PDB file of C-alpha atoms and ligand atoms in Angstrom:
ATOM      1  CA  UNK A   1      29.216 -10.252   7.885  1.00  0.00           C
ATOM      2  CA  UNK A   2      28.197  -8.174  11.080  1.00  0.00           C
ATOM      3  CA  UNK A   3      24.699  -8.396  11.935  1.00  0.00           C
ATOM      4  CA  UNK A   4      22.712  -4.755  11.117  1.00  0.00           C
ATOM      5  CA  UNK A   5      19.512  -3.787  12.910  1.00  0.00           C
ATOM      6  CA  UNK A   6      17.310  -1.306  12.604  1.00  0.00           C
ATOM      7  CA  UNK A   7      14.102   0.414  14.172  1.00  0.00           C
ATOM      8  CA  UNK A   8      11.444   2.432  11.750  1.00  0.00           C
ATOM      9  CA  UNK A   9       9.708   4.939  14.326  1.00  0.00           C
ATOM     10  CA  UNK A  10       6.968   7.253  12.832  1.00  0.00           C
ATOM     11  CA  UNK A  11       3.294   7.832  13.990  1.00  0.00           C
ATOM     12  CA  UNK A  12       0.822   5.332  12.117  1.00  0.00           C
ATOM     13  CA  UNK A  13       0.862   6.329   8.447  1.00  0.00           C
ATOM     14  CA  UNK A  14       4.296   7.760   8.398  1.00  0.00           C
ATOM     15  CA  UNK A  15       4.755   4.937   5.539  1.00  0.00           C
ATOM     16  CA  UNK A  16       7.152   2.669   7.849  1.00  0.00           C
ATOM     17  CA  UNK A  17       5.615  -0.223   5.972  1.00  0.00           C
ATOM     18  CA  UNK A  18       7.069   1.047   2.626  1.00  0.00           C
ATOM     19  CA  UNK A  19      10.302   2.444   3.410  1.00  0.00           C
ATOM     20  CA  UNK A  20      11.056  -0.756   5.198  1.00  0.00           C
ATOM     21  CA  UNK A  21      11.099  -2.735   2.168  1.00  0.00           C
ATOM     22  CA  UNK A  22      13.785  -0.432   1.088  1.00  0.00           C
ATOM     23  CA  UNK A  23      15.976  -1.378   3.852  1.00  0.00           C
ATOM     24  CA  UNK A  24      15.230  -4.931   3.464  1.00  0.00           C
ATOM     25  CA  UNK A  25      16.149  -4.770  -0.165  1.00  0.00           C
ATOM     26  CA  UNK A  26      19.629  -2.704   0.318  1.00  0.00           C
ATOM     27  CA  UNK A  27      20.776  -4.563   3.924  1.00  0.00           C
ATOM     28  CA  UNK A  28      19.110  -8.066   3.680  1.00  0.00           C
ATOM     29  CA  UNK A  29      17.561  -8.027   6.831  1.00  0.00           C
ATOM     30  CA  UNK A  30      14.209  -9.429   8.100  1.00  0.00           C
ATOM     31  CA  UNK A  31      11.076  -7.280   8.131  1.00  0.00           C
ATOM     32  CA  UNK A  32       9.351  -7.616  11.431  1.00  0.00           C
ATOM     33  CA  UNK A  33       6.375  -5.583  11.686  1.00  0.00           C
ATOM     34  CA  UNK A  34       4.505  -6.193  14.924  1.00  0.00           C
ATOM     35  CA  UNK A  35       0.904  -4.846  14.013  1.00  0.00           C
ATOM     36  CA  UNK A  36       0.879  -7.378  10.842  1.00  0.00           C
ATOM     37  CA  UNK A  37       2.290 -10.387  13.165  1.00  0.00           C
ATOM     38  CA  UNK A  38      -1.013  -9.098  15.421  1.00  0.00           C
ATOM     39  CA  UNK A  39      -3.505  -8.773  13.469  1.00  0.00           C
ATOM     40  CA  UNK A  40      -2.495 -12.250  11.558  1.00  0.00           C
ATOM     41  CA  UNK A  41      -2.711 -13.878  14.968  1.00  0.00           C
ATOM     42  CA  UNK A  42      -6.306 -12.347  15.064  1.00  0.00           C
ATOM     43  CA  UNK A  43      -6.842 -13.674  11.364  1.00  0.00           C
ATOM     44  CA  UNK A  44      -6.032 -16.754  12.479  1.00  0.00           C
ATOM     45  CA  UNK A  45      -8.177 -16.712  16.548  1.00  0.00           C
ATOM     46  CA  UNK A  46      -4.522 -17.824  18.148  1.00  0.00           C
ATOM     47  CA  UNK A  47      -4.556 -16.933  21.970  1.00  0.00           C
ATOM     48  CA  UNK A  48      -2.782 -13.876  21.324  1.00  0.00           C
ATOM     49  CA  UNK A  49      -4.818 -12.738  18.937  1.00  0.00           C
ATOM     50  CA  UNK A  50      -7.433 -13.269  20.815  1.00  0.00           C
ATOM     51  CA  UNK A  51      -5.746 -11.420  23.354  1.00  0.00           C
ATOM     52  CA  UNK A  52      -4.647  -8.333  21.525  1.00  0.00           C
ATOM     53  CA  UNK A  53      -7.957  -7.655  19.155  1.00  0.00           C
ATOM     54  CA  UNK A  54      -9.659  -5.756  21.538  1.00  0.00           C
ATOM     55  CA  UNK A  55      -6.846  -3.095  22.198  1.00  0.00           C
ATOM     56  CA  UNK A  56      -6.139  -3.450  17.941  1.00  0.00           C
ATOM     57  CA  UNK A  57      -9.606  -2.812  17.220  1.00  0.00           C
ATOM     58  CA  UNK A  58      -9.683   0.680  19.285  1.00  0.00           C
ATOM     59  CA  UNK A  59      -6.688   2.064  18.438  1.00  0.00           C
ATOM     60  CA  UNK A  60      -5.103   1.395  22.072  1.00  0.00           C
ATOM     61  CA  UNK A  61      -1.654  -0.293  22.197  1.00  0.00           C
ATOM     62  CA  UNK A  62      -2.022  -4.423  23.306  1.00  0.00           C
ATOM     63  CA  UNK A  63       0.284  -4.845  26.477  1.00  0.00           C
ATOM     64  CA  UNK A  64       4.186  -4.563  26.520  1.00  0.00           C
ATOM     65  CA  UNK A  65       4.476  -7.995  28.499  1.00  0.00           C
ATOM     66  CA  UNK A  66       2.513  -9.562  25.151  1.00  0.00           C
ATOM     67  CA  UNK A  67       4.438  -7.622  22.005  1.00  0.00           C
ATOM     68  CA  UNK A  68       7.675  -8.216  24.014  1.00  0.00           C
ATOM     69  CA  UNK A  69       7.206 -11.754  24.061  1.00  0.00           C
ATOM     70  CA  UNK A  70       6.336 -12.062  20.219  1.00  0.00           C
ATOM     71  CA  UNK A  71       9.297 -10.168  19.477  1.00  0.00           C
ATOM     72  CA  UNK A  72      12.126 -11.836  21.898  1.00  0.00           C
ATOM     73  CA  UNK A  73      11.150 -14.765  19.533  1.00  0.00           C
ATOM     74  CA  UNK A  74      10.864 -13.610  16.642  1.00  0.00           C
ATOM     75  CA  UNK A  75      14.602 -12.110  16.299  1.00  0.00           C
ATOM     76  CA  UNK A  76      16.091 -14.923  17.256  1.00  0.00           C
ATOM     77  CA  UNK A  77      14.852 -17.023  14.166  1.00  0.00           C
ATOM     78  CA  UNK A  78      17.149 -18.019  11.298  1.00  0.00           C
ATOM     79  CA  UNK A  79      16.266 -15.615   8.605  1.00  0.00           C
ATOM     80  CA  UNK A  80      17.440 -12.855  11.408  1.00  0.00           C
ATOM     81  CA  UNK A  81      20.707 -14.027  11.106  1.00  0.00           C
ATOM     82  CA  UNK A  82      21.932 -10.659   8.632  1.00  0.00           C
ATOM     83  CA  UNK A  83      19.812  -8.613  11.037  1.00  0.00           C
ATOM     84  CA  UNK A  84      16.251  -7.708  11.798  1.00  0.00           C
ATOM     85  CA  UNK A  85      14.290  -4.132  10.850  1.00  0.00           C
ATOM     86  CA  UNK A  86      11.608  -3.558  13.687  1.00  0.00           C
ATOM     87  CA  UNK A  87       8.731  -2.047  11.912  1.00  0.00           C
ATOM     88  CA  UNK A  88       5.632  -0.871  14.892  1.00  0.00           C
ATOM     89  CA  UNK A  89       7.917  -1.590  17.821  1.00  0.00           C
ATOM     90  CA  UNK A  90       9.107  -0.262  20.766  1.00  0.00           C
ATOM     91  CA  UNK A  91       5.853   1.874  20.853  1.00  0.00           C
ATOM     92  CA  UNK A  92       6.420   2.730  24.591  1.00  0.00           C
ATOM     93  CA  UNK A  93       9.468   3.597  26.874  1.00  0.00           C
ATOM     94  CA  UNK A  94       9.043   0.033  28.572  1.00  0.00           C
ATOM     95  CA  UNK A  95       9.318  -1.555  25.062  1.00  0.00           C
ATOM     96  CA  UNK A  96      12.489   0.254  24.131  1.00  0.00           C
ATOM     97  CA  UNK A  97      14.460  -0.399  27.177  1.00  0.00           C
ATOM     98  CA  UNK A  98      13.009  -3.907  27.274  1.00  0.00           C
ATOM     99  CA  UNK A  99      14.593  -4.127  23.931  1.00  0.00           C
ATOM    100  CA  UNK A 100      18.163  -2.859  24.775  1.00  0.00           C
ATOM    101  CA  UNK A 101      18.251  -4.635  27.100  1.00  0.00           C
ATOM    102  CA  UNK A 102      17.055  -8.295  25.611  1.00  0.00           C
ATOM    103  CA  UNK A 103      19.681  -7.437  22.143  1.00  0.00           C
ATOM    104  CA  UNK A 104      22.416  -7.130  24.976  1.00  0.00           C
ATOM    105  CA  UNK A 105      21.586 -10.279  26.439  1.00  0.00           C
ATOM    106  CA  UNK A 106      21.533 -12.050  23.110  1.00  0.00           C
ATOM    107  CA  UNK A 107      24.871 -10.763  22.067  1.00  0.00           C
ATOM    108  CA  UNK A 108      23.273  -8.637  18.861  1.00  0.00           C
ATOM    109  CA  UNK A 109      23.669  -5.139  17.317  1.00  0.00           C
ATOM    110  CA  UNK A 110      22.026  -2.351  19.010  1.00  0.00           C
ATOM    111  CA  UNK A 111      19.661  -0.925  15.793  1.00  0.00           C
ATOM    112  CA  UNK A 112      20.190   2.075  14.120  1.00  0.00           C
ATOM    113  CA  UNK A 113      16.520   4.263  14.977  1.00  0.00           C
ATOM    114  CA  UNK A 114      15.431   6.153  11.793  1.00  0.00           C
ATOM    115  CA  UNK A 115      12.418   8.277  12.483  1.00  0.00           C
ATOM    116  CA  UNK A 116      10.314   9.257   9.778  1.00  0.00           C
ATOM    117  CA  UNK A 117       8.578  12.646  10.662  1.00  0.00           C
ATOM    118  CA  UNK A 118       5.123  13.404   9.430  1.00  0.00           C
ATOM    119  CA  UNK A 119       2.512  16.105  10.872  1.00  0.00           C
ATOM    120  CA  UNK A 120      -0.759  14.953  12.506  1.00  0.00           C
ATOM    121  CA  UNK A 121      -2.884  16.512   9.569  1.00  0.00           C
ATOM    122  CA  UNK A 122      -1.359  14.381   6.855  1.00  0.00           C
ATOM    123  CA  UNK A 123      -1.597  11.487   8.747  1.00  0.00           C
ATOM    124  CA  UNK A 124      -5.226  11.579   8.732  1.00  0.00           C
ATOM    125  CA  UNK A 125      -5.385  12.551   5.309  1.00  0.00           C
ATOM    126  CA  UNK A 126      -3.499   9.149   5.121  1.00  0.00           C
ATOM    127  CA  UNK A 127      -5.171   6.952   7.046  1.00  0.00           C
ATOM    128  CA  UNK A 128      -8.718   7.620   6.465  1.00  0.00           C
ATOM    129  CA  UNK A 129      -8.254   7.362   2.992  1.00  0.00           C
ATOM    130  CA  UNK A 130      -6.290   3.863   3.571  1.00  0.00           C
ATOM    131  CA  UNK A 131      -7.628   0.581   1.841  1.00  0.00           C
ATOM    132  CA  UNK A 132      -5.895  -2.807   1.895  1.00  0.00           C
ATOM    133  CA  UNK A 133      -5.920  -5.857   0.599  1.00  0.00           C
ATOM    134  CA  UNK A 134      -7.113  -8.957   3.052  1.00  0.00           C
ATOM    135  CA  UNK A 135      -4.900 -11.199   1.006  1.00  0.00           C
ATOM    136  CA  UNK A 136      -1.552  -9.584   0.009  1.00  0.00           C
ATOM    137  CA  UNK A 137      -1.711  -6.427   2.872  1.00  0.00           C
ATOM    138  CA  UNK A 138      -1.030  -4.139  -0.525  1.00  0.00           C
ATOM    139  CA  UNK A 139      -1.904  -1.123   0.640  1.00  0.00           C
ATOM    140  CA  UNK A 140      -3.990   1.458  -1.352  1.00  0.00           C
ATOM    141  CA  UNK A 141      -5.346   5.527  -0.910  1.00  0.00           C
ATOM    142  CA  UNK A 142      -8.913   5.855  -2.162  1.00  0.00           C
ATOM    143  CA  UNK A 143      -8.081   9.378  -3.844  1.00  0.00           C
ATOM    144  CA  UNK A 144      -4.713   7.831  -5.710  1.00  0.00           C
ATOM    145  CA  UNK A 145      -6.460   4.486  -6.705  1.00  0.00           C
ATOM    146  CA  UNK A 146      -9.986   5.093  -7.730  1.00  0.00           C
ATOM    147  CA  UNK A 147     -10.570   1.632  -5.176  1.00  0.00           C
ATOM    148  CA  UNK A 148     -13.052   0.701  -2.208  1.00  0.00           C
ATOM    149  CA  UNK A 149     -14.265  -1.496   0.434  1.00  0.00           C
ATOM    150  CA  UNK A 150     -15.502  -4.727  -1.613  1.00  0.00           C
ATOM    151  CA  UNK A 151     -13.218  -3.868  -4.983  1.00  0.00           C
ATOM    152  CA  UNK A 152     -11.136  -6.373  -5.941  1.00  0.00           C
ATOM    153  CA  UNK A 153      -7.101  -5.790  -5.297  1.00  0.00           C
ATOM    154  CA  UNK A 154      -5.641  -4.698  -8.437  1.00  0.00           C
ATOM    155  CA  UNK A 155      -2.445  -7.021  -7.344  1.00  0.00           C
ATOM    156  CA  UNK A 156      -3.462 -10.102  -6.379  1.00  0.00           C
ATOM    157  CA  UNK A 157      -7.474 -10.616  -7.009  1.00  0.00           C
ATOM    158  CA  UNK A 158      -8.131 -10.680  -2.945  1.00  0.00           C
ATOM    159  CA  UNK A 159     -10.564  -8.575  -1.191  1.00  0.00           C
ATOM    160  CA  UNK A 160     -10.094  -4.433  -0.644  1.00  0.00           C
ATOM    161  CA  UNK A 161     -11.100  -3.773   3.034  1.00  0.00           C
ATOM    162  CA  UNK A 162     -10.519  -0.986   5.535  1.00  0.00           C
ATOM    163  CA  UNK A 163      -8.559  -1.923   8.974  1.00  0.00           C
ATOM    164  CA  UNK A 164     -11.057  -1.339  11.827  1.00  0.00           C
ATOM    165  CA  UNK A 165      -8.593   0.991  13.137  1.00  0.00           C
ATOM    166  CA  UNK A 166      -8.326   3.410  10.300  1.00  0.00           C
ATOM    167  CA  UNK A 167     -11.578   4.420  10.829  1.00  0.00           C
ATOM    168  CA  UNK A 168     -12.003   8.099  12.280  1.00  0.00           C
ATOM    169  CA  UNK A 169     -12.020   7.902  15.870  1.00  0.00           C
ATOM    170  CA  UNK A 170      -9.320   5.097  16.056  1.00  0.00           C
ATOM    171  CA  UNK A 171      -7.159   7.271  14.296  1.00  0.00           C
ATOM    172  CA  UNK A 172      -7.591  10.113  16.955  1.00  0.00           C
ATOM    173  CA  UNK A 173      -6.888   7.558  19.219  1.00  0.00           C
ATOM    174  CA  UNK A 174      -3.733   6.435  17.561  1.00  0.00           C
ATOM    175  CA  UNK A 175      -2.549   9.582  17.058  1.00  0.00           C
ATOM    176  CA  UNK A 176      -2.738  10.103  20.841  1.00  0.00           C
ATOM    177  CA  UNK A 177      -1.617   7.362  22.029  1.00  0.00           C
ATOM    178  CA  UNK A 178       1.798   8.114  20.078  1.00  0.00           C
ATOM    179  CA  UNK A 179       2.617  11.605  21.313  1.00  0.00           C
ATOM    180  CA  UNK A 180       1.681  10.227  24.633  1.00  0.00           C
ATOM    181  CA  UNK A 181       3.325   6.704  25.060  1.00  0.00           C
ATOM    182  CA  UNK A 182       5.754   7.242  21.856  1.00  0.00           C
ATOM    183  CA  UNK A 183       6.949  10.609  21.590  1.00  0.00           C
ATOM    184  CA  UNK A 184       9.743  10.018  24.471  1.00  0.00           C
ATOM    185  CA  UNK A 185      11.433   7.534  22.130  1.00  0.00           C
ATOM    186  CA  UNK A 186      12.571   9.989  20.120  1.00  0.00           C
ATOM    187  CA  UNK A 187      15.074  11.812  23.400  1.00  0.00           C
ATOM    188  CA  UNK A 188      15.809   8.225  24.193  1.00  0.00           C
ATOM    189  CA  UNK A 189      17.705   6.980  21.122  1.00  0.00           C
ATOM    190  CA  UNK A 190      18.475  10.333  20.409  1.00  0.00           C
ATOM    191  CA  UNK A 191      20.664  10.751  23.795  1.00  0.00           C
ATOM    192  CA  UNK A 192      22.024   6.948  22.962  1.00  0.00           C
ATOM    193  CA  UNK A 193      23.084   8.175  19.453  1.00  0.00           C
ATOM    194  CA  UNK A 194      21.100   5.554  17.528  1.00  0.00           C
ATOM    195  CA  UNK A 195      19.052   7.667  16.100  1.00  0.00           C
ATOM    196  CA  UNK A 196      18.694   9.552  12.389  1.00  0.00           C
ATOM    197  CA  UNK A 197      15.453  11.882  11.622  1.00  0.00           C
ATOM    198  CA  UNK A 198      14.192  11.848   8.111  1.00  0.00           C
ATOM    199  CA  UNK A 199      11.142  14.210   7.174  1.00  0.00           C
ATOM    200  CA  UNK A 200       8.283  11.535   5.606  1.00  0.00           C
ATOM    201  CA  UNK A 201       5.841  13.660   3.919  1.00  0.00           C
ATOM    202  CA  UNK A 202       7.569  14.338   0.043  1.00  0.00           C
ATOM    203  CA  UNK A 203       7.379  11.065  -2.454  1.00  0.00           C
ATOM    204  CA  UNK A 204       8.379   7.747  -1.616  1.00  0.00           C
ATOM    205  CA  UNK A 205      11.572   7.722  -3.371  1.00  0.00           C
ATOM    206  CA  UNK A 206      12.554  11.055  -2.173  1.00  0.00           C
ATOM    207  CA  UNK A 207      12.127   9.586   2.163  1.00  0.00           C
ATOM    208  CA  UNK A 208      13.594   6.634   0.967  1.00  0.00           C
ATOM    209  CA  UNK A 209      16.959   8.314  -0.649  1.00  0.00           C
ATOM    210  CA  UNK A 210      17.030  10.793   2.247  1.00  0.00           C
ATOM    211  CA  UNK A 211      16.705   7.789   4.935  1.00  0.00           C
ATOM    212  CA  UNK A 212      19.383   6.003   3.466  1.00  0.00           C
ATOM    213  CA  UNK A 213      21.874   9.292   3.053  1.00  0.00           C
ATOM    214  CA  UNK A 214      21.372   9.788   6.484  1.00  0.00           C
ATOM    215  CA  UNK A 215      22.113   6.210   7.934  1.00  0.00           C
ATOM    216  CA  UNK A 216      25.374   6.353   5.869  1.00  0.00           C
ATOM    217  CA  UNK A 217      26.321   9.944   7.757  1.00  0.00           C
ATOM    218  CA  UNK A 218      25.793   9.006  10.807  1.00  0.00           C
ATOM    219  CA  UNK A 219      23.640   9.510  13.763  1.00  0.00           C
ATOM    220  CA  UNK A 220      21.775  13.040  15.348  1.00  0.00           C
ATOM    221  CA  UNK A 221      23.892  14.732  17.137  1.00  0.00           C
ATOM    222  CA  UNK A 222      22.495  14.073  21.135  1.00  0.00           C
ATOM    223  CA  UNK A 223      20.239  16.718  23.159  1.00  0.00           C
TER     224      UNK A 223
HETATM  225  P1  AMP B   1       0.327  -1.074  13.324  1.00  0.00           P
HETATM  226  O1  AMP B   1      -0.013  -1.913  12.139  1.00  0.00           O
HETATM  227  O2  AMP B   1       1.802  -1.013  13.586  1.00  0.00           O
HETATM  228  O3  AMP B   1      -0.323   0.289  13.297  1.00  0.00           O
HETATM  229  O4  AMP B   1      -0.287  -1.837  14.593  1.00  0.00           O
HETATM  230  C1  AMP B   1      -1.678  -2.076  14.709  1.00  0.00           C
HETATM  231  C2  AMP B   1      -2.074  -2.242  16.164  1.00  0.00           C
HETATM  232  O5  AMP B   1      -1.379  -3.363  16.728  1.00  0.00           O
HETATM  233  C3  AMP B   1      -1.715  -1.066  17.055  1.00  0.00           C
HETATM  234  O6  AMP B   1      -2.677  -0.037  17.020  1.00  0.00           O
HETATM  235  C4  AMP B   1      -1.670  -1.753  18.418  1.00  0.00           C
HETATM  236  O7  AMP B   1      -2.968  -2.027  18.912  1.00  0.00           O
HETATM  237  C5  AMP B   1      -1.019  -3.083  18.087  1.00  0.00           C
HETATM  238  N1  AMP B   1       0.459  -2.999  18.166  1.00  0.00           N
HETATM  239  C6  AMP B   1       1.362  -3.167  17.153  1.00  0.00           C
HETATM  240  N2  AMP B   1       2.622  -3.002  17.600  1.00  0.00           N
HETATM  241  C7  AMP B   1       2.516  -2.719  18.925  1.00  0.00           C
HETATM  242  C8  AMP B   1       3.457  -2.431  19.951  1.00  0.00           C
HETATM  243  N3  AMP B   1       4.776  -2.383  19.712  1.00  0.00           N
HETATM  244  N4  AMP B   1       2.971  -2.196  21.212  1.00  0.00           N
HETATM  245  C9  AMP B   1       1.670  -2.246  21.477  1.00  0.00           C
HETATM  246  N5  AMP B   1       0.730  -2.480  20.552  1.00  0.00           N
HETATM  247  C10 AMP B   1       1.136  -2.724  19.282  1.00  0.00           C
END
């Protein structure tokens, strides 16, 4: 079967995390989500995390050199083998081309781009309200699930806490940083024809069922 790949772009929020286990359900392809393989490197005081936390912690994006690196490895593992979904990365113009470039050289599938659009306001409606769990990474809205800091994760039993970076001003920050460094992604695939819009702010379901209606029809057409 011919390998797939895709790339979830969306400002922090946008709910990349859940519509990507949609695609890994319906293609079979590996979930690769940069900011968890981070901040698990943090968990766990590796050199990288101990490189990255600082940048994680306020909202700024860790250097290209460092997620470049994590992810040029991690595609080429086994369970890649159907294809990869690229959840959190390329953030910047560097990352994207350093990606093209790097799937070329390994002989794989350029990735179909699906970008989920959602307006600045709702994302911090989103995020601020944003719980998880330290254990599982379920992730929970304090208005939806009557749940806190401390509370006890309705899934698995671990802790509820709140990222560092969900807190106001690393949210601003965020937010920023991805009209700044992000935002010219969009022109990029767009103009290479990889890429499909989708708006993200109705139910799940509803993004999910329009995501995958537009992957079958084909991409944008380019600027
Ligand atoms: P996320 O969970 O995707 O919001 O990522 C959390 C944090 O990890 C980001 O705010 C960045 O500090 C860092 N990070 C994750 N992916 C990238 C990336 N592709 N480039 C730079 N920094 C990243």
């Amino acid at each position: 079967m011919a390998q797939r790949n895709f790339i979830l772009l969306g400002p922090p929020g946008a709910g990349k995390g859940t519509q990507a286990a949609a695609l890994v359900k319906r293609f079979g392809v590996a979930h690769i989500s940069t900011g968890d393989m981070l901040r698990e490197a943090v968990e766990k005081g590796t050199e990288l995390g101990r490189q990255g936390q600082e940048y994680m912690n306020a909202g700024k994006l860790v250097p290209d050199d460092l997620v470049i690196n994590i992810v040029r490895q991690r595609v080429q593992e086994s369970d890649c083998e159907a294809g990869f979904l690229l959840d959190g990365f390329p953030r910047t113009l560097a990352q994207a081309e350093a990606l093209s470039a790097m799937v070329d050289e390994l002989g794989l599938a350029q990735p179909r781009v699906v970008n989920i659009v959602v307006d600045d306001e709702e994302i911090l409606r989103r995020l601020s309200g944003r719980r998880m769990c330290r254990e599982c990474n379920a992730i929970y809205h304090v208005a939806q699930h009557n749940l806190d800091v401390g509370d006890t994760c309705p899934a698995c039993g671990g802790k509820i806490y709140q990222r560092p970076d969900d807190q106001k001003e690393a949210i601003a920050e965020r937010l920023r940083v991805y009209h700044q460094q992000t935002d010219p992604l969009v022109p990029y695939y767009t103009d290479r024809g990889q890429l499909v819009a989708v708006p993200g702010e109705g139910p799940i379901d509803e993004v999910r069922d329009a995501m995958l209606d537009r992957l079958a029809a084909g991409p944008d057409e380019g600027a």
